[in-house]
Every structure is written in structure tokens, then in C-alpha cells.
Short mmCIF file of C-alpha atoms in Angstrom, two decimals:
data_model
loop_
_atom_site.label_atom_id
_atom_site.label_comp_id
_atom_site.label_asym_id
_atom_site.label_seq_id
_atom_site.Cartn_x
_atom_site.Cartn_y
_atom_site.Cartn_z
CA MET D 8 5.14 20.38 20.95
CA THR D 9 1.96 22.22 21.91
CA ASP D 10 1.94 24.58 24.87
CA LYS D 11 -1.61 24.01 26.10
CA VAL D 12 -2.76 20.53 27.04
CA GLU D 13 -5.24 19.24 24.49
CA PRO D 14 -8.06 16.92 25.60
CA LEU D 15 -7.29 13.23 25.21
CA VAL D 16 -8.68 11.83 21.96
CA GLN D 17 -8.93 8.12 21.24
CA LEU D 18 -7.43 7.61 17.83
CA LEU D 19 -7.15 4.60 15.57
CA TRP D 20 -4.35 4.78 13.01
CA ALA D 21 -4.83 2.28 10.18
CA ASP D 22 -1.78 2.09 7.95
CA ASP D 23 0.74 -0.69 7.31
CA ASP D 24 3.44 1.97 7.72
CA SER D 25 2.25 2.72 11.26
CA THR D 26 4.51 0.04 12.70
CA ASP D 27 7.11 0.40 9.99
CA ALA D 28 8.60 3.43 8.26
CA LEU D 29 6.22 5.91 9.89
CA GLU D 30 6.44 4.46 13.40
CA ALA D 31 8.06 7.70 14.58
CA LEU D 32 4.80 9.54 13.91
CA ALA D 33 3.26 7.51 16.76
CA ASP D 34 5.47 9.32 19.31
CA TYR D 35 4.32 12.61 17.86
CA LEU D 36 0.69 11.58 18.23
CA ASP D 37 1.35 10.43 21.81
CA ASP D 38 2.90 13.78 22.66
CA ALA D 39 -0.08 15.58 21.14
CA ASN D 40 -2.32 13.73 23.62
CA PHE D 41 -3.85 11.16 21.31
CA GLN D 42 -4.57 7.79 22.87
CA LEU D 43 -3.33 5.75 19.97
CA GLU D 44 -4.31 2.33 18.69
CA ARG D 45 -2.69 1.02 15.55
CA ALA D 46 -3.90 -1.38 12.88
CA VAL D 47 -1.78 -2.50 9.96
CA ASP D 48 -4.62 -3.76 7.79
CA TYR D 49 -8.31 -3.37 7.08
CA GLN D 50 -9.45 -6.42 9.04
CA SER D 51 -7.59 -5.57 12.24
CA ALA D 52 -8.86 -1.98 11.98
CA ILE D 53 -12.44 -3.26 11.78
CA ASN D 54 -11.77 -5.55 14.77
CA LYS D 55 -10.41 -2.63 16.80
CA LEU D 56 -13.42 -0.48 15.92
CA GLU D 57 -15.70 -3.27 17.09
CA GLU D 58 -13.73 -3.95 20.28
CA ASN D 59 -13.29 -0.34 21.27
CA GLY D 60 -16.48 1.68 21.03
CA GLY D 61 -14.67 4.75 22.35
CA ILE D 62 -12.60 5.48 19.26
CA GLN D 63 -13.30 9.08 18.26
CA SER D 64 -10.95 9.66 15.35
CA LEU D 65 -9.54 7.63 12.53
CA LEU D 66 -6.28 8.33 10.69
CA LEU D 67 -5.90 6.06 7.69
CA ASP D 68 -4.25 5.36 4.36
CA VAL D 69 -6.29 4.85 1.19
CA ILE D 70 -4.11 1.88 0.24
CA LEU D 71 -4.48 -0.80 2.89
CA PRO D 72 -3.79 -4.53 2.97
CA LYS D 73 -6.95 -6.53 3.55
CA ALA D 74 -5.58 -8.71 6.32
CA ARG D 75 -2.26 -9.45 7.95
CA GLY D 76 0.25 -10.69 5.40
CA SER D 77 -1.91 -9.94 2.41
CA GLY D 78 -2.51 -7.25 -0.15
CA SER D 79 -5.82 -6.11 -1.41
CA LEU D 80 -7.37 -6.45 -4.80
CA ALA D 81 -9.18 -3.16 -4.27
CA TYR D 82 -6.68 -0.30 -4.35
CA ASP D 83 -8.82 1.94 -2.17
CA LEU D 84 -9.78 -0.27 0.76
CA GLY D 85 -9.21 2.74 3.04
CA ILE D 86 -12.33 4.36 1.60
CA THR D 87 -14.33 1.28 2.59
CA LEU D 88 -12.80 1.40 6.07
CA ALA D 89 -13.73 5.07 6.41
CA ASP D 90 -17.29 4.19 5.45
CA ARG D 91 -17.44 1.42 8.08
CA ALA D 92 -15.93 3.71 10.73
CA ALA D 93 -18.38 6.52 10.01
CA GLU D 94 -21.20 3.98 10.18
CA ARG D 95 -19.93 2.94 13.62
CA GLY D 96 -19.97 6.52 14.90
CA VAL D 97 -16.38 7.79 14.42
CA LYS D 98 -16.76 11.54 14.09
CA SER D 99 -13.44 12.60 12.62
CA ILE D 100 -11.78 10.78 9.72
CA VAL D 101 -8.47 11.89 8.26
CA PHE D 102 -6.80 10.32 5.24
CA LEU D 103 -3.00 10.38 5.16
CA THR D 104 -1.89 8.86 1.89
CA VAL D 105 0.24 9.18 -1.23
CA VAL D 106 -2.86 8.62 -3.39
CA ARG D 107 -3.81 11.91 -5.00
CA ARG D 108 -7.22 13.11 -3.92
CA SER D 109 -8.31 13.52 -7.54
CA GLU D 110 -7.93 9.73 -7.99
CA VAL D 111 -10.56 8.96 -5.37
CA VAL D 112 -12.52 12.19 -5.47
CA ASP D 113 -15.84 10.59 -6.46
CA LYS D 114 -15.77 8.06 -3.64
CA TYR D 115 -14.46 10.65 -1.18
CA ASN D 116 -17.24 13.10 -2.03
CA GLU D 117 -19.75 10.28 -1.74
CA LEU D 118 -18.51 9.65 1.82
CA VAL D 119 -18.71 13.32 2.71
CA SER D 120 -22.29 13.62 1.53
CA LYS D 121 -23.31 10.25 3.02
CA TYR D 122 -22.09 11.22 6.50
CA PRO D 123 -22.79 14.95 7.02
CA ASP D 124 -22.07 14.62 10.77
CA VAL D 125 -18.55 13.35 10.19
CA GLU D 126 -15.57 15.64 9.65
CA PHE D 127 -13.47 14.31 6.76
CA SER D 128 -10.01 15.60 5.78
CA TYR D 129 -7.40 14.54 3.27
CA PHE D 130 -3.60 14.92 3.63
CA ASP D 131 -0.81 14.13 1.20
CA LYS D 132 1.78 11.88 2.82
CA THR D 133 4.59 13.44 0.77
CA ARG D 134 3.80 16.85 2.30
CA LEU D 135 3.50 15.67 5.90
CA LEU D 136 6.64 17.40 7.11
CA GLU D 137 6.02 20.69 5.36
CA LYS D 138 5.40 23.71 7.55
CA HIS D 139 2.23 23.43 9.68
CA VAL D 140 0.96 20.28 7.92
CA LEU D 141 1.39 18.01 10.94
CA GLU D 142 -0.23 20.58 13.19
CA ASN D 143 -3.15 20.98 10.76
CA MET D 144 -3.57 17.22 10.63
CA PHE D 145 -3.66 16.98 14.44
CA HIS D 146 -6.20 19.78 14.49
CA CYS D 147 -8.40 17.91 11.98
CA LEU D 148 -8.11 14.74 14.06
CA ARG D 149 -9.54 16.67 16.98
CA THR D 150 -12.25 18.45 15.02
CA THR D 151 -15.80 17.20 14.85
CA LYS D 152 -18.81 18.88 13.31
CA SER D 153 -19.95 19.79 16.82
CA GLY D 154 -16.57 21.42 17.45
CA VAL D 155 -15.36 19.29 20.36
CA PRO D 156 -14.30 15.65 20.56
CA GLU D 157 -17.21 13.52 21.60
CA ALA D 158 -17.14 10.27 23.54
CA ARG D 159 -18.89 7.44 21.77
CA ASN D 160 -21.47 5.35 23.54
CA ASP D 161 -21.81 2.16 21.51
CA MET J 2 52.91 -4.20 13.38
CA ILE J 3 50.45 -5.43 10.80
CA ASN J 4 47.64 -3.03 10.04
CA PHE J 5 44.47 -5.10 10.10
CA LEU J 6 42.09 -2.30 9.14
CA PRO J 7 42.25 -2.74 5.33
CA TRP J 8 41.76 -6.50 5.79
CA LEU J 9 38.78 -5.92 8.04
CA ILE J 10 37.24 -3.59 5.45
CA VAL J 11 37.84 -6.12 2.66
CA ALA J 12 36.35 -8.90 4.81
CA PHE J 13 33.32 -6.75 5.59
CA ILE J 14 32.73 -5.96 1.92
CA LEU J 15 33.09 -9.65 1.05
CA ILE J 16 30.60 -10.63 3.71
CA ILE J 17 28.13 -8.02 2.41
CA LEU J 18 28.58 -9.29 -1.16
CA VAL J 19 28.10 -12.90 -0.12
CA LEU J 20 25.01 -11.96 1.86
CA ARG J 21 23.72 -9.90 -1.06
CA PHE J 22 23.59 -12.98 -3.24
CA VAL J 23 23.13 -15.79 -0.75
CA GLN J 24 20.87 -14.21 1.85
CA PRO J 25 19.64 -10.98 0.20
CA GLU J 26 16.71 -10.75 2.61
CA LEU J 27 19.14 -10.03 5.45
CA VAL J 28 20.68 -7.10 3.58
CA TYR J 29 17.28 -5.67 2.72
CA SER J 30 15.97 -6.16 6.25
CA PHE J 31 19.00 -4.18 7.40
CA ARG J 32 18.15 -1.52 4.85
CA GLN J 33 14.57 -1.36 6.15
CA VAL J 34 15.90 -0.85 9.66
CA LEU J 35 18.08 2.00 8.39
CA VAL J 36 15.03 3.63 6.77
CA LYS J 37 13.16 3.35 10.07
CA ILE J 38 16.05 4.89 11.99
CA GLY J 39 16.34 7.66 9.38
CA MET J 40 12.61 8.41 9.70
CA ARG J 41 12.88 8.56 13.47
CA LYS J 42 15.70 11.07 13.18
CA VAL J 43 13.74 13.19 10.70
CA PHE J 44 10.72 13.30 13.02
CA LEU J 45 12.90 14.13 16.03
CA ASP J 46 14.52 16.97 14.09
CA ARG J 47 11.09 18.17 13.05
CA LYS J 48 10.05 18.18 16.70
CA GLU J 49 12.96 20.45 17.48
CA ARG J 50 11.62 22.74 14.76
CA ARG J 51 14.68 22.52 12.61
CA GLU J 52 14.60 23.42 8.91
CA ASP J 53 12.11 21.94 6.41
CA LEU J 54 12.88 18.22 6.36
CA SER J 55 10.43 17.25 3.63
CA ALA J 56 13.18 16.41 1.17
CA MET J 57 14.86 13.91 3.46
CA TYR J 58 11.51 12.51 4.58
CA ASN J 59 10.34 11.93 0.99
CA ARG J 60 13.60 10.27 0.00
CA LEU J 61 13.19 7.85 2.90
CA LEU J 62 9.55 7.28 1.99
CA VAL J 63 10.48 6.32 -1.58
CA LYS J 64 13.32 4.14 -0.28
CA ASP J 65 10.81 2.33 1.90
CA PHE J 66 8.42 1.75 -1.01
CA ARG J 67 11.20 0.65 -3.30
CA TYR J 68 13.46 -2.16 -2.37
CA GLU J 69 14.35 -4.99 -4.70
CA THR J 70 11.68 -7.59 -5.17
CA LEU J 71 12.95 -10.81 -3.69
CA GLY J 72 10.20 -13.06 -2.47
CA HIS J 73 7.98 -15.43 -4.33
CA ASP J 74 5.36 -16.51 -1.82
CA TRP J 75 1.84 -15.25 -2.32
CA ASN J 76 1.50 -13.13 0.80
CA TYR J 77 4.81 -11.39 0.09
CA ALA J 78 3.67 -10.76 -3.50
CA LEU J 79 0.33 -9.29 -2.42
CA LYS J 80 1.98 -7.01 0.14
CA ARG J 81 4.49 -5.89 -2.45
CA VAL J 82 1.70 -4.93 -4.86
CA ASN J 83 0.44 -2.34 -2.35
CA LYS J 84 3.93 -0.86 -2.06
CA MET J 85 4.15 -0.68 -5.86
CA ARG J 86 0.90 1.25 -5.97
CA GLU J 87 2.22 3.64 -3.33
CA LEU J 88 5.53 4.03 -5.15
CA TYR J 89 3.71 4.77 -8.40
CA SER J 90 1.51 7.39 -6.72
CA THR J 91 4.57 9.09 -5.25
CA LEU J 92 6.51 9.17 -8.51
CA ASP J 93 3.51 9.88 -10.76
CA LEU J 94 4.23 12.89 -12.96
CA GLN J 95 0.60 14.03 -12.58
CA ARG J 96 1.50 14.95 -9.03
CA GLY J 97 3.15 18.33 -8.52
CA ASP J 98 6.72 18.71 -7.30
CA VAL J 99 7.77 16.29 -4.60
CA ALA J 100 10.38 17.78 -2.30
CA GLY J 101 13.61 15.80 -2.38
CA ILE J 102 12.75 13.90 -5.56
CA ASP J 103 14.20 15.62 -8.63
CA ASP J 104 12.43 15.34 -11.97
CA ASP J 105 15.18 13.13 -13.39
CA GLU J 106 14.74 10.78 -10.42
CA ARG J 107 11.01 10.49 -10.96
CA LYS J 108 10.82 7.30 -12.92
CA PRO J 109 7.44 5.69 -12.29
CA GLN J 110 8.36 3.07 -14.88
CA VAL J 111 10.49 1.37 -12.17
CA CYS J 112 7.17 -0.04 -10.96
CA ILE J 113 6.84 -1.96 -14.24
CA ILE J 114 10.33 -3.39 -13.77
CA GLU J 115 9.68 -4.35 -10.15
CA LEU J 116 6.36 -5.96 -11.01
CA ALA J 117 8.05 -7.85 -13.84
CA ASN J 118 10.58 -9.14 -11.28
CA LEU J 119 7.75 -10.12 -8.98
CA LEU J 120 5.99 -11.98 -11.81
CA SER J 121 9.26 -13.64 -12.69
CA ASN J 122 9.70 -14.83 -9.08
CA LEU J 123 6.14 -16.11 -8.95
CA GLY J 124 6.47 -17.69 -12.38
CA ASP J 125 9.55 -19.63 -11.28
CA HIS J 126 7.39 -21.42 -8.73
CA VAL J 127 4.31 -22.13 -10.81
CA LYS J 128 3.59 -25.85 -11.12
CA PRO J 129 2.03 -26.83 -14.43
CA GLU J 130 -1.24 -28.58 -13.79
CA ARG J 131 -2.96 -30.71 -16.38
CA ASP J 132 -6.39 -30.17 -14.87
CA ILE J 133 -6.34 -26.37 -15.01
CA HIS J 134 -7.67 -25.57 -18.43
CA HIS J 135 -10.35 -22.92 -18.05
CA PRO J 136 -11.22 -20.88 -21.09
CA THR J 137 -8.69 -18.06 -21.47
CA VAL J 138 -9.46 -14.40 -21.98
CA LYS J 139 -6.88 -13.58 -24.63
CA ALA J 140 -4.74 -10.45 -24.74
CA ASP J 141 -6.79 -8.91 -27.55
CA GLU J 142 -9.94 -9.21 -25.42
CA ILE J 143 -8.22 -7.69 -22.40
CA LEU J 144 -6.99 -4.75 -24.48
CA ARG J 145 -10.41 -4.32 -26.08
CA LEU J 146 -12.00 -4.22 -22.62
CA VAL J 147 -9.45 -1.68 -21.37
CA GLY J 148 -9.82 0.45 -24.49
CA ASN J 149 -13.60 0.46 -24.38
CA SER J 150 -13.60 1.22 -20.63
CA ILE J 151 -11.39 4.25 -21.20
CA LYS J 152 -13.05 5.34 -24.42
CA ARG J 153 -16.66 5.38 -23.21
CA GLU J 154 -17.83 7.71 -25.96
CA GLY J 155 -18.38 6.86 -29.62
CA GLU J 156 -18.60 3.42 -31.10
CA ALA J 157 -17.09 0.56 -29.13
CA LEU J 158 -13.85 -1.00 -30.39
CA GLN J 159 -14.59 -4.33 -31.96
CA LYS J 160 -12.05 -5.50 -34.52
CA ASP J 161 -8.41 -6.13 -33.65
CA ASN J 162 -7.22 -3.45 -36.06
CA GLU J 163 -9.49 -0.92 -34.33
CA VAL J 164 -7.99 -1.87 -30.97
CA GLU J 165 -4.45 -1.56 -32.38
CA ALA J 166 -5.16 1.80 -33.99
CA TRP J 167 -6.81 3.13 -30.84
CA PHE J 168 -3.91 2.17 -28.58
CA ILE J 169 -1.39 3.69 -30.97
CA GLU J 170 -3.42 6.87 -31.03
CA ASN J 171 -4.00 6.76 -27.24
CA PRO J 172 -0.89 5.22 -25.68
CA MET J 173 -1.40 3.07 -22.63
CA SER J 174 -0.42 4.82 -19.40
CA ILE J 175 2.22 3.42 -17.07
CA GLU J 176 -0.46 3.13 -14.42
CA GLN J 177 -2.69 1.07 -16.72
CA THR J 178 0.25 -1.21 -17.55
CA ILE J 179 0.93 -1.59 -13.83
CA GLU J 180 -2.68 -2.51 -13.10
CA ILE J 181 -2.64 -5.21 -15.80
CA MET J 182 0.55 -6.61 -14.28
CA ILE J 183 -0.95 -6.41 -10.80
CA ALA J 184 -3.91 -8.45 -12.04
CA ALA J 185 -1.44 -11.11 -13.19
CA VAL J 186 0.34 -11.02 -9.79
CA PHE J 187 -2.99 -11.52 -8.02
CA GLY J 188 -3.91 -14.36 -10.36
CA LEU J 189 -0.63 -16.19 -9.71
CA ALA J 190 -0.76 -15.49 -5.97
CA TYR J 191 -4.25 -16.98 -5.75
CA ARG J 192 -3.05 -19.97 -7.76
CA GLN J 193 -0.17 -20.42 -5.33
CA GLN J 194 -2.63 -20.32 -2.41
CA ALA J 195 -4.69 -23.02 -4.08
CA GLU J 196 -1.56 -25.13 -4.63
CA ALA J 197 -0.54 -24.67 -0.99
CA ARG J 198 -3.97 -25.78 0.23
CA HIS J 199 -3.91 -28.74 -2.09
CA ALA J 200 -0.48 -29.77 -0.82
CA GLN J 201 -1.70 -29.90 2.80
CA PRO J 202 -2.09 -33.50 3.98
CA GLU J 203 -5.70 -34.49 4.28
CA VAL J 204 -6.88 -35.42 7.75
CA ALA J 205 -10.06 -37.10 8.81
CA GLY J 206 -12.91 -34.65 9.00
CA ASN J 207 -11.05 -32.04 6.98
CA LEU J 208 -13.28 -30.41 4.42
CA GLY J 209 -10.50 -30.56 1.86
CA PHE J 210 -10.19 -27.86 -0.75
CA SER J 211 -8.97 -28.82 -4.15
CA PHE J 212 -7.86 -26.51 -6.89
CA ARG J 213 -8.33 -29.31 -9.37
CA LYS J 214 -11.25 -29.41 -11.73
CA PRO J 215 -14.43 -29.26 -9.64
CA ALA J 216 -16.63 -32.33 -9.72
CA VAL J 217 -19.34 -31.96 -12.30
CA LEU J 218 -22.80 -32.79 -11.02
CA LYS J 219 -24.69 -35.18 -13.21
CA PRO J 220 -28.42 -34.49 -13.72
CA LYS J 221 -29.40 -37.26 -11.30
CA ASP J 222 -27.15 -35.75 -8.59
CA VAL J 223 -28.84 -32.38 -8.87
CA SER J 224 -32.25 -33.69 -7.88
#
């Protein structure tokens, strides 16, 4: 897909669709040189962040089940996950969701101002296959405030 | 020579119909697999830089969010609630155009119908329990709370006729209706979890959980 070889980035993708309807996106991410880990709920995403200190980027949905086989009373558990990930040193956080940004704008802006060193981006899932959107999303997943992907040393 | 093809087609349709009503989960699992295969094809085509595939992708996305509500166990219900929220967000008229979904197909009210089905399935399996008799927050109180939370400015709604007048003047959104129904789904799902725990046989050393009325401590016990 890309002509030049991009540096390998360790990516956690937290979305219940990541092993379901959107599983095909995983191949795309593989091809774009992301070392991918997937979590289908909030709890397993937190576990993966704790187990793997090297995760550099997080791709996530705003709507996430709390644990395997459950829903979540909070409709925006993804925002909480982003907060936890930023706290743990993830430098690039990209939302991919059908939730309109205006619905979570206060909490999103709060995250952005709370973590000035973290690069946050927001993508609409219904526009994912429009021209250049996937490529822009991959670019954001690779972008940090310092400009290059950084290895974490937790 | 007898042509078996029409008979095979009829038999296939019959099998599908029987499955639809006897084992509907199988049919819908099959449908989920088809959505997954469709998505894979869309992404492969995208990789080959074919034409804009957003329309097909979005149709598959909505198909994935929306399949008939079948289950009644609590973890199915809670998972389904998330899909309903995603379906609503996709079909919400506040959102701009969605490629592949025409305006006449954008019916976010289907979420109300699906949640009603989910509540119906959960309701079928509720066991009446004599010991569950907490005070109830009545519908008028719930509406008053919703109205006052939305209203924020001016005097708070107090009397029932004020609540009625306010909701007629400011119709409840589909999303608000959905959230009230989701609250009911969560309530019933938690109740089902409590029933399931209660039904587990007690074993020695098990710190048993009971959803029955909690023991009331008498003053002498507190000390």
C-alpha cells in the first residue's frame, strides 16, 4: 500500500469490531507496518497496556464493552480508556467511532488539554473508506508530538 | 429424467424457514459471517484502489449493527445495547449524509423497536420475587428529572402538568427515549445476574450472594 517502509509501531486496537465486522482492517494495519494487538473490551485493553509497556499508539472506539460478554453503562468508556492509556505513556491516540465528535467534545477537549504531550485524533467510522481517510488515520497513528514514534520504557 | 433442481430449491427454502423460526441464531450467525466476508472484500477492493467503496462499507456496517434481537440472557442484552447506540449514532439525522444510506432508509426509530424487543425478551424471563419491593421512582419523577436536566435554565419543573406541558412543547428525542429504554435493559440485566447468582448451589465456604432483601442489622448487632 505504501511505497516506503514505515518504522514498526506497536499499536493496540480496542474495539469489539476488531475481531468481527472490521477484522479486515487488521490486515491493512499489518501491511502498513503496525505491530497490532487487539482488545475487544475496556478491561482487556487495560490488561494489554499493563502487560505490554511498549505500546506506542492506541486506536479505539468511544463505545466499548466493559469486559468480555458485557456492555457498559457508560456510553463513552473509550474516553476513559484513552485517559488511562495517556496516563501510561501512550503518545498517539486515535478514535475511530460512529459517535459524532460533538457528542463527546467536552470530554475530548479535556483529554487534549490534560495530556499536551499526547497526539489525539478523531475519525468517523462511516467515512473510513473515503479517499485518503485510511491513509490519514495511519499517519495520525504514527504521529507523536515529538514527530517520530517513541519507544516506551515503563 | 426427473429434474431435481426445483425440489432442491424448495427443500433449501423450507430448511431456511424452519431454521428461521426454530434456530434463528444459526441464520443470524450465518448473516454475520456474510457481513464479515463482505467487509473483507470491500477492504481488499479498497487496497486495489478501486472506486469509492464507502457506500457498500456503510451498508455492511449498518447491517452489522442491526440484526434482529433474539437473545434474552443478560450478557447478550448488554452487548446488544452497545450495538443499538452505534446504530443510532450512524442513523442519527444530526449527522451529515452517510454514503450508501439514503434519507428514506435513515430510520433511527428502529432502535426503539429493537430495544422494545430486547425488553420483551428479558421480560419473558423475569421471575416475580416477593422480597423485591424497593421504593419505586415513578414515571412522572423520571420525566421530571429528564426535563429539568435538559431545561437547566428558568424555574425547575415541579407539578405534573408543568412536566406534561414542557414535554409537549419540547418533544422527547429518539435518543432520549433510547437511553430511558437502555436504563430499563440494564436494570433487568442486573436483576437477571442476581437471579443467576442466587440460583447457584451453595457450597461450603462460598460467600453466597443473595438478591433477596438484605438482612437488617438490629441496634445491638451494630455495636
